[in-house]
Amino acid sequence: DEQAEGERLVGVVLQNGRLAAEEVMDTMAVDGRVGVQAKGCSAIAILAEKEEGRTALLDLGAVFAVTKAMEALRHAPAVQTSGCSALGNLSLGDGAAEVIKSNG
């Protein structure tokens, strides 16, 4: 179900670093349900707390994925909240320029 898929994404991030980032990005690209997008953004936010995760996510186009989710689901508070958290963490350090460039 939707919530379970979202929770699975968060678990993947905590266990597998770059592979997690790829899984989250792939899932968000094909599953537009609110719960999945919200948890996907949460997973991105968690992984982006550390420089290595942030770098991997920026390389994979996470800013685009987050802003796309936020635009598509603009009336979903969970997506907006987790998306803002993700963009905030992605903008740490060298990521700020990438977030600004991508209109995040």
Coordinates of C-alpha atoms in Angstrom, one line a residue:
D1 CA 0.0 0.0 0.0
E2 CA 1.0 3.6 -0.3
Q3 CA 2.2 4.2 3.3
A4 CA 4.1 0.9 3.3
E5 CA 5.9 1.9 0.1
G6 CA 6.9 5.2 1.5
E7 CA 8.2 3.7 4.7
R8 CA 10.2 1.2 2.7
L9 CA 11.9 4.1 1.0
V10 CA 13.0 5.6 4.3
G11 CA 14.3 2.2 5.4
V12 CA 16.3 1.9 2.2
V13 CA 17.9 5.3 2.7
L14 CA 19.1 4.5 6.2
Q15 CA 20.7 1.2 5.1
N16 CA 22.3 1.7 1.7
G17 CA 23.6 5.2 0.9
R18 CA 24.0 5.8 -2.8
L19 CA 22.0 2.8 -3.8
A20 CA 19.2 4.1 -1.6
A21 CA 19.4 7.5 -3.4
E22 CA 19.0 5.7 -6.7
E23 CA 16.1 3.6 -5.4
V24 CA 14.3 6.6 -4.0
M25 CA 14.7 8.6 -7.2
D26 CA 13.6 5.7 -9.4
T27 CA 10.5 5.1 -7.3
M28 CA 9.5 8.8 -7.1
A29 CA 9.8 8.9 -10.9
V30 CA 7.2 6.2 -11.5
D31 CA 4.9 6.4 -8.4
G32 CA 3.1 9.7 -8.0
R33 CA 1.0 8.8 -5.0
V34 CA 1.1 11.4 -2.2
G35 CA 2.4 9.0 0.5
V36 CA 5.2 7.8 -1.8
Q37 CA 6.2 11.3 -2.8
A38 CA 6.1 12.6 0.7
K39 CA 8.2 9.7 2.1
G40 CA 10.5 10.0 -0.9
C41 CA 11.2 13.6 -0.1
S42 CA 11.7 12.7 3.6
A43 CA 14.2 10.0 2.5
I44 CA 16.0 12.6 0.4
A45 CA 16.1 15.0 3.4
I46 CA 17.6 12.3 5.6
L47 CA 20.2 11.2 3.1
A48 CA 21.1 14.9 2.3
E49 CA 22.0 15.6 5.9
K50 CA 25.5 14.2 5.2
E51 CA 27.8 15.6 2.5
E52 CA 28.3 12.2 0.8
G53 CA 24.5 11.6 0.5
R54 CA 23.9 15.2 -0.6
T55 CA 26.5 14.9 -3.3
A56 CA 25.0 11.7 -4.6
L57 CA 21.5 13.1 -4.6
L58 CA 22.6 16.3 -6.4
D59 CA 24.3 14.2 -9.0
L60 CA 21.1 12.1 -9.5
G61 CA 18.9 15.2 -9.9
A62 CA 17.2 15.2 -6.5
V63 CA 16.3 18.9 -6.7
F64 CA 14.3 18.3 -9.8
A65 CA 12.6 15.3 -8.3
V66 CA 11.6 17.2 -5.1
T67 CA 10.4 20.3 -6.9
K68 CA 8.4 18.1 -9.4
A69 CA 6.7 16.4 -6.5
M70 CA 6.0 19.7 -4.8
E71 CA 4.5 21.2 -8.0
A72 CA 2.5 18.1 -8.9
L73 CA 1.1 17.7 -5.4
R74 CA 0.9 21.4 -4.3
H75 CA -2.2 20.7 -2.2
A76 CA -0.7 17.9 -0.2
P77 CA 0.8 19.2 3.0
A78 CA 2.9 16.1 3.6
V79 CA 4.7 16.6 0.3
Q80 CA 5.2 20.3 0.8
T81 CA 6.6 19.8 4.3
S82 CA 8.9 17.0 3.4
G83 CA 9.9 18.7 0.2
C84 CA 10.9 21.9 2.0
S85 CA 13.0 19.8 4.4
A86 CA 14.7 18.0 1.5
L87 CA 15.5 21.2 -0.3
G88 CA 16.8 22.7 2.9
N89 CA 19.2 19.8 3.4
L90 CA 20.2 19.7 -0.3
S91 CA 21.1 23.4 -0.1
L92 CA 23.7 22.8 2.6
G93 CA 27.3 23.5 1.6
D94 CA 27.9 23.4 -2.1
G95 CA 24.4 22.3 -2.7
A96 CA 23.0 25.8 -2.4
A97 CA 24.0 26.8 -5.9
E98 CA 22.4 23.7 -7.3
V99 CA 19.1 24.3 -5.5
I100 CA 19.0 28.0 -6.6
K101 CA 19.9 27.1 -10.2
S102 CA 17.1 24.6 -10.2
N103 CA 14.6 27.1 -8.8
G104 CA 14.2 25.0 -5.7

